[in-house]
Coordinates of C-alpha atoms in Angstrom, one line a residue:
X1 CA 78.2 96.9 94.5
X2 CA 81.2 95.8 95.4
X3 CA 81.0 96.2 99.1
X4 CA 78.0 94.0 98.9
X5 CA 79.0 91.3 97.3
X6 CA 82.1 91.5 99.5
X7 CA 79.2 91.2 102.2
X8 CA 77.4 88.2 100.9
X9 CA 80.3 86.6 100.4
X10 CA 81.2 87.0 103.8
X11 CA 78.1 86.0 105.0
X12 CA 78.4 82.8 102.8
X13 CA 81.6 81.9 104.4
X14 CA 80.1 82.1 108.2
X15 CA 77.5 80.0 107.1
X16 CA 80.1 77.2 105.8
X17 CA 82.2 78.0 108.5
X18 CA 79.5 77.2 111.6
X19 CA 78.3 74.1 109.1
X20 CA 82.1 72.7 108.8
X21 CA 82.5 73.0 112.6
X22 CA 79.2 72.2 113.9
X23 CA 79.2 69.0 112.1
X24 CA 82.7 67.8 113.8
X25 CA 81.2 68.6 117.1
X26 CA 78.2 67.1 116.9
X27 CA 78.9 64.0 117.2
X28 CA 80.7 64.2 120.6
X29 CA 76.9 64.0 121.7
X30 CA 77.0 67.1 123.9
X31 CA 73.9 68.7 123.7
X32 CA 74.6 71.6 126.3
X33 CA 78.4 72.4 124.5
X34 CA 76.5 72.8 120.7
X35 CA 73.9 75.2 122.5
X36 CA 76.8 77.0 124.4
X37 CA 78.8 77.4 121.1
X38 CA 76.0 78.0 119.0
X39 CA 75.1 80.9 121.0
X40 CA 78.8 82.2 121.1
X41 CA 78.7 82.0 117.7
X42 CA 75.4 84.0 117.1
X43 CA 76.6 86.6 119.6
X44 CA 80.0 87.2 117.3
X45 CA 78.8 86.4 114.4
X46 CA 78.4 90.2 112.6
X47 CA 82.0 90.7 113.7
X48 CA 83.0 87.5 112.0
X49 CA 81.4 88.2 108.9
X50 CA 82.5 92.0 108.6
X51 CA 86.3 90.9 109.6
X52 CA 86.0 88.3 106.5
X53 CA 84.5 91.0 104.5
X54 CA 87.8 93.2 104.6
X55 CA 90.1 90.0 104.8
X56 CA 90.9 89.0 101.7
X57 CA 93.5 86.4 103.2
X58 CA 91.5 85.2 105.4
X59 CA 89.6 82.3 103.9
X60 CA 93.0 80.7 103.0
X61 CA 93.8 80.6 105.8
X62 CA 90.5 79.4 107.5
X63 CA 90.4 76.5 104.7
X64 CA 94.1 75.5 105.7
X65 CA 93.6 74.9 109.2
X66 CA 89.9 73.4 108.0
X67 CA 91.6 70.8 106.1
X68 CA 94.3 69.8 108.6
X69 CA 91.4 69.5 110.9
X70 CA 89.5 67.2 108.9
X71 CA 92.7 65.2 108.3
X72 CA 92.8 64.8 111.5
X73 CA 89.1 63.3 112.1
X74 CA 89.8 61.3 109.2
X75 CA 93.0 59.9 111.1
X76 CA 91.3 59.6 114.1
X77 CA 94.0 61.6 115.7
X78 CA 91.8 63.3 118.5
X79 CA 95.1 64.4 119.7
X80 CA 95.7 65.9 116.7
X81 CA 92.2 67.2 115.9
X82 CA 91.9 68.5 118.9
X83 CA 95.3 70.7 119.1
X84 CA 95.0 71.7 115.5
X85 CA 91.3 72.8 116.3
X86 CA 92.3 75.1 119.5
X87 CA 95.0 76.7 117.2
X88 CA 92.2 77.2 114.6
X89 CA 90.2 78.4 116.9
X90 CA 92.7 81.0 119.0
X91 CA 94.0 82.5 115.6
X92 CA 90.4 83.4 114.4
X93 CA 89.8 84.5 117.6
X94 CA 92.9 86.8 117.7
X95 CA 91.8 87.9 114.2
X96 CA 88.9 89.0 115.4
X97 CA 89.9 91.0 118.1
X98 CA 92.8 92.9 116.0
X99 CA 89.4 93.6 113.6
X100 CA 87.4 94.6 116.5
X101 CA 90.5 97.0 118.1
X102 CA 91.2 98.2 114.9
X103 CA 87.6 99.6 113.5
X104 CA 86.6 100.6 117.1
X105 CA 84.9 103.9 116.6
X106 CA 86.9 106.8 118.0
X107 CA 85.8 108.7 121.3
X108 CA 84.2 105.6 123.1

């Protein structure tokens, strides 16, 4: 039981997570970039969700660098947005692939 509510949490979290930065990007009005990341997304999404599962830590983090972010917009920094969102973006993304290496099934 608690592995799936672990799970649905998880899956929660992704959802907010696309929502929070879908809506910053949208309004750049770049049609082709939303369909490009929505599809990156979509393709990484499992892994997202099952690394947030087992990271207990992780939506801290992911709320901290969400809220300097939106500090950011709300500044109208896109300097600051903009670097504060790559380094959001690169440390998930380095999360991910230390989740990915780490629960690779042996022997492939």
């Amino acid at each position: 039981m608690d592995n799936f509510r672990l799970q649905e949490e998880a899956g929660t979290r992704t959802e907010l997570n696309w929502l929070f930065h879908s809506t910053l990007y949208r309004d750049a009005n770049r049609p082709i970039l939303m369909a490009e990341l929505r599809s990156l997304y979509d393709k990484l999404e499992r892994y997202v969700r099952a690394s947030l599962a087992l990271d207990a830590g992780e939506p801290i983090r992911s709320n901290i660098g969400h809220v300097g972010i939106l500090e950011a917009f709300r500044r109208r920094d896109a300097d600051a947005a903009a670097q504060l969102t790559r380094a959001h973006v690169l440390e998930a993304g380095a999360s991910l692939v230390t989740y990915i290496h780490t629960n690779r099934p042996s022997g492939g």
